[in-house]
Short mmCIF file of C-alpha atoms in Angstrom, two decimals:
data_model
loop_
_atom_site.label_atom_id
_atom_site.label_comp_id
_atom_site.label_asym_id
_atom_site.label_seq_id
_atom_site.Cartn_x
_atom_site.Cartn_y
_atom_site.Cartn_z
CA MET A 381 57.45 7.50 -44.51
CA ALA A 382 53.78 8.43 -44.30
CA SER A 383 52.59 11.82 -43.20
CA PRO A 384 51.02 12.04 -39.74
CA ILE A 385 47.26 12.32 -39.38
CA THR A 386 46.55 15.74 -38.00
CA ARG A 387 42.87 16.05 -38.73
CA ILE A 388 40.05 13.56 -38.09
CA ASN A 389 36.85 14.07 -40.01
CA ARG A 390 33.92 12.84 -37.98
CA ARG A 391 30.60 12.37 -39.64
CA ILE A 392 27.86 13.74 -37.41
CA PRO A 393 24.42 12.47 -38.45
CA THR A 394 21.67 15.01 -38.93
CA GLU A 395 18.53 15.02 -36.82
CA GLU A 396 16.59 13.54 -39.71
CA GLU A 397 19.07 10.66 -40.04
CA ILE A 398 18.91 10.02 -36.29
CA ARG A 399 15.09 10.01 -36.38
CA GLU A 400 15.15 7.67 -39.39
CA GLN A 401 17.50 5.28 -37.56
CA GLU A 402 15.31 5.34 -34.43
CA LEU A 403 12.19 4.59 -36.49
CA LYS A 404 14.03 1.69 -38.11
CA HIS A 405 14.92 0.28 -34.66
CA LEU A 406 11.31 0.71 -33.48
CA ALA A 407 9.98 -1.09 -36.54
CA GLU A 408 12.46 -3.96 -36.04
CA GLY A 409 11.51 -4.25 -32.36
CA ALA A 410 7.79 -4.19 -33.18
CA ALA A 411 8.25 -6.90 -35.79
CA LYS A 412 10.12 -9.11 -33.29
CA SER A 413 7.47 -8.79 -30.56
CA ASN A 414 4.35 -8.60 -32.71
CA PRO A 415 2.11 -10.97 -30.65
CA GLY A 416 3.02 -9.26 -27.38
CA LEU A 417 2.37 -5.80 -28.78
CA LEU A 418 -0.97 -6.84 -30.20
CA MET A 419 -1.99 -8.30 -26.83
CA PHE A 420 -0.81 -5.16 -25.03
CA MET A 421 -2.78 -2.98 -27.44
CA ASP A 422 -5.86 -5.14 -26.82
CA ILE A 423 -5.46 -4.69 -23.05
CA ILE A 424 -5.12 -0.93 -23.48
CA GLN A 425 -8.27 -0.88 -25.62
CA GLU A 426 -10.20 -2.86 -23.00
CA MET A 427 -9.03 -0.46 -20.29
CA TYR A 428 -10.13 2.47 -22.46
CA ASP A 429 -13.54 0.89 -23.12
CA ALA A 430 -14.04 0.28 -19.39
CA GLY A 431 -13.10 3.88 -18.56
CA TYR A 432 -10.01 3.01 -16.53
CA LEU A 433 -7.65 5.02 -18.72
CA GLU A 434 -9.76 8.16 -18.25
CA ILE A 435 -9.63 7.69 -14.48
CA PHE A 436 -5.88 7.10 -14.56
CA HIS A 437 -5.37 10.07 -16.91
CA GLY A 438 -7.35 12.31 -14.56
CA MET A 439 -5.34 11.11 -11.56
CA VAL A 440 -2.04 11.81 -13.33
CA LYS A 441 -3.19 15.28 -14.46
CA ASN A 442 -4.33 16.15 -10.92
CA ARG A 443 -1.57 14.28 -9.08
CA GLU A 444 -0.81 17.16 -6.69
CA LYS A 445 -4.42 17.12 -5.45
CA VAL A 446 -4.98 13.35 -5.59
CA MET A 447 -1.77 11.89 -4.16
CA PRO A 448 -2.32 13.02 -0.54
CA TYR A 449 -5.67 11.18 -0.56
CA VAL A 450 -4.07 8.08 -2.09
CA PHE A 451 -1.35 7.99 0.56
CA ASP A 452 -3.90 8.56 3.33
CA PHE A 453 -5.99 5.68 1.97
CA ILE A 454 -2.93 3.41 1.84
CA LYS A 455 -2.03 4.28 5.44
CA VAL A 456 -5.58 3.83 6.76
CA SER A 457 -6.33 0.62 4.86
CA GLY A 458 -3.23 -1.14 6.19
CA THR A 459 -2.04 -1.95 2.68
CA PRO A 460 1.69 -1.85 3.58
CA ILE A 461 1.11 -4.40 6.35
CA VAL A 462 -0.89 -6.63 4.01
CA LEU A 463 1.85 -6.45 1.36
CA LYS A 464 4.56 -7.21 3.91
CA ASN A 465 2.58 -10.19 5.22
CA ALA A 466 2.00 -11.43 1.67
CA VAL A 467 5.74 -11.28 0.95
CA THR A 468 6.49 -13.05 4.26
CA GLY A 469 3.92 -15.73 3.41
CA LEU A 470 5.50 -16.28 0.00
CA GLN A 471 8.94 -16.52 1.60
CA PHE A 472 7.56 -19.10 4.04
CA LEU A 473 6.05 -21.14 1.20
CA SER A 474 9.36 -21.06 -0.68
CA THR A 475 11.10 -22.80 2.25
CA LEU A 476 8.77 -25.84 2.11
CA GLU A 477 9.23 -28.92 -0.04
CA PRO A 478 6.34 -29.06 -2.55
CA HIS A 479 5.77 -32.82 -2.29
CA GLN A 480 5.68 -32.66 1.52
CA VAL A 481 3.22 -29.75 1.43
CA GLN A 482 1.01 -31.66 -1.04
CA ARG A 483 1.08 -34.79 1.12
CA THR A 484 0.25 -32.83 4.28
CA MET A 485 -2.53 -30.84 2.59
CA ASN A 486 -4.07 -34.06 1.26
CA ALA A 487 -3.96 -35.57 4.76
CA VAL A 488 -5.51 -32.44 6.31
CA SER A 489 -8.23 -32.40 3.64
CA HIS A 490 -9.01 -36.08 4.20
CA GLY A 491 -9.06 -35.57 7.98
CA MET A 492 -11.36 -32.53 7.70
CA ASN A 493 -13.79 -34.40 5.45
CA LYS A 494 -13.85 -37.35 7.85
CA ALA A 495 -14.30 -35.08 10.88
CA LEU A 496 -17.18 -33.22 9.23
CA ASP A 497 -18.91 -36.49 8.28
CA THR A 498 -19.08 -37.78 11.88
CA ASN A 499 -22.12 -37.17 14.04
CA THR A 500 -20.81 -35.48 17.17
CA GLU A 501 -23.76 -36.46 19.36
CA GLU A 502 -23.46 -40.19 18.62
CA ASP A 503 -19.66 -40.29 18.54
CA GLN A 504 -18.83 -38.73 21.92
CA LYS A 505 -15.69 -40.21 23.43
CA GLY A 506 -14.79 -40.54 27.06
CA PHE A 507 -11.34 -40.34 28.59
CA PHE A 508 -10.68 -44.08 28.35
CA ASP A 509 -11.96 -44.13 24.76
CA LEU A 510 -9.33 -41.49 23.94
CA LEU A 511 -6.61 -43.56 25.59
CA LYS A 512 -7.70 -46.63 23.54
CA MET A 513 -7.64 -44.54 20.35
CA MET A 514 -3.99 -43.63 20.98
CA LYS A 515 -3.10 -47.30 20.34
CA ASP A 516 -4.48 -46.94 16.80
CA PRO A 517 -1.43 -46.54 14.48
CA ASP A 518 -3.12 -43.81 12.39
CA VAL A 519 -4.01 -41.73 15.44
CA ASN A 520 -0.57 -42.31 16.92
CA ARG A 521 1.08 -41.20 13.67
CA SER A 522 -0.94 -37.97 13.61
CA ILE A 523 -0.33 -37.20 17.28
CA THR A 524 3.39 -37.88 16.86
CA MET A 525 3.52 -35.51 13.87
CA LEU A 526 1.66 -32.79 15.81
CA LEU A 527 3.89 -33.18 18.86
CA ASN A 528 7.03 -33.00 16.71
CA PHE A 529 5.62 -29.91 15.03
CA LEU A 530 4.89 -28.25 18.39
CA LYS A 531 8.32 -29.17 19.79
CA SER A 532 10.15 -27.83 16.74
CA MET A 533 8.05 -24.68 16.68
CA GLY A 534 8.75 -24.11 20.39
CA GLU A 535 12.47 -24.56 19.85
CA HIS A 536 12.41 -22.09 17.00
CA LEU A 537 10.40 -19.56 19.02
CA GLY A 538 13.19 -19.63 21.59
CA ASN A 539 15.78 -18.59 18.99
CA SER A 540 16.93 -14.99 18.70
CA PRO A 541 15.81 -13.00 15.63
CA GLN A 542 19.40 -13.06 14.32
CA ASP A 543 19.45 -16.87 14.41
CA VAL A 544 16.10 -17.01 12.59
CA ASN A 545 17.37 -14.67 9.84
CA ARG A 546 20.57 -16.71 9.50
CA GLU A 547 18.55 -19.93 9.11
CA MET A 548 16.25 -18.32 6.53
CA ASN A 549 19.24 -17.17 4.49
CA GLN A 550 20.81 -20.66 4.67
CA ASP A 551 17.53 -22.23 3.52
CA LYS A 552 17.31 -19.80 0.59
CA GLN A 553 20.93 -20.55 -0.35
CA GLU A 554 20.28 -24.31 -0.28
CA ILE A 555 17.20 -23.90 -2.48
CA THR A 556 19.13 -21.77 -4.99
CA ASN A 557 21.99 -24.27 -5.13
CA GLU A 558 19.59 -27.10 -5.94
#
């Protein structure tokens, strides 16, 4: 029968061995991401040449004196509101179908160009002219789309905030599942 192990000899690396191993890992990582590192170094050099790094360095060194002014500027400029609105706008855009947005934007662009090309003094319409125009299939299609938009928007404005959040979460879930 073998004798029991009563003592375990652990090899503890020296600080020099640890530093050597870390340098080896850094060199391997730098070799793997060479193009990215070179681009990053170029960006840093451009920032240095433009003087941005000196400004940033000064701000970091004097952070206790500078930060109150930065926060006051952020509060006064309305930056948090702008950022929140930007995020909300991006969330809104993520709920729309890209091909439908493209089609609608093309139609709006075409309509704007046509509207700007008309001479308003020569092309004045009376009440009966407007009624006749409603028989035009293109005008009818646009009016129908606008009325459906207004009806749907009005229905949605009548919903409680909880219902709106629930719908937004369902839309996000459907988009992620696709």
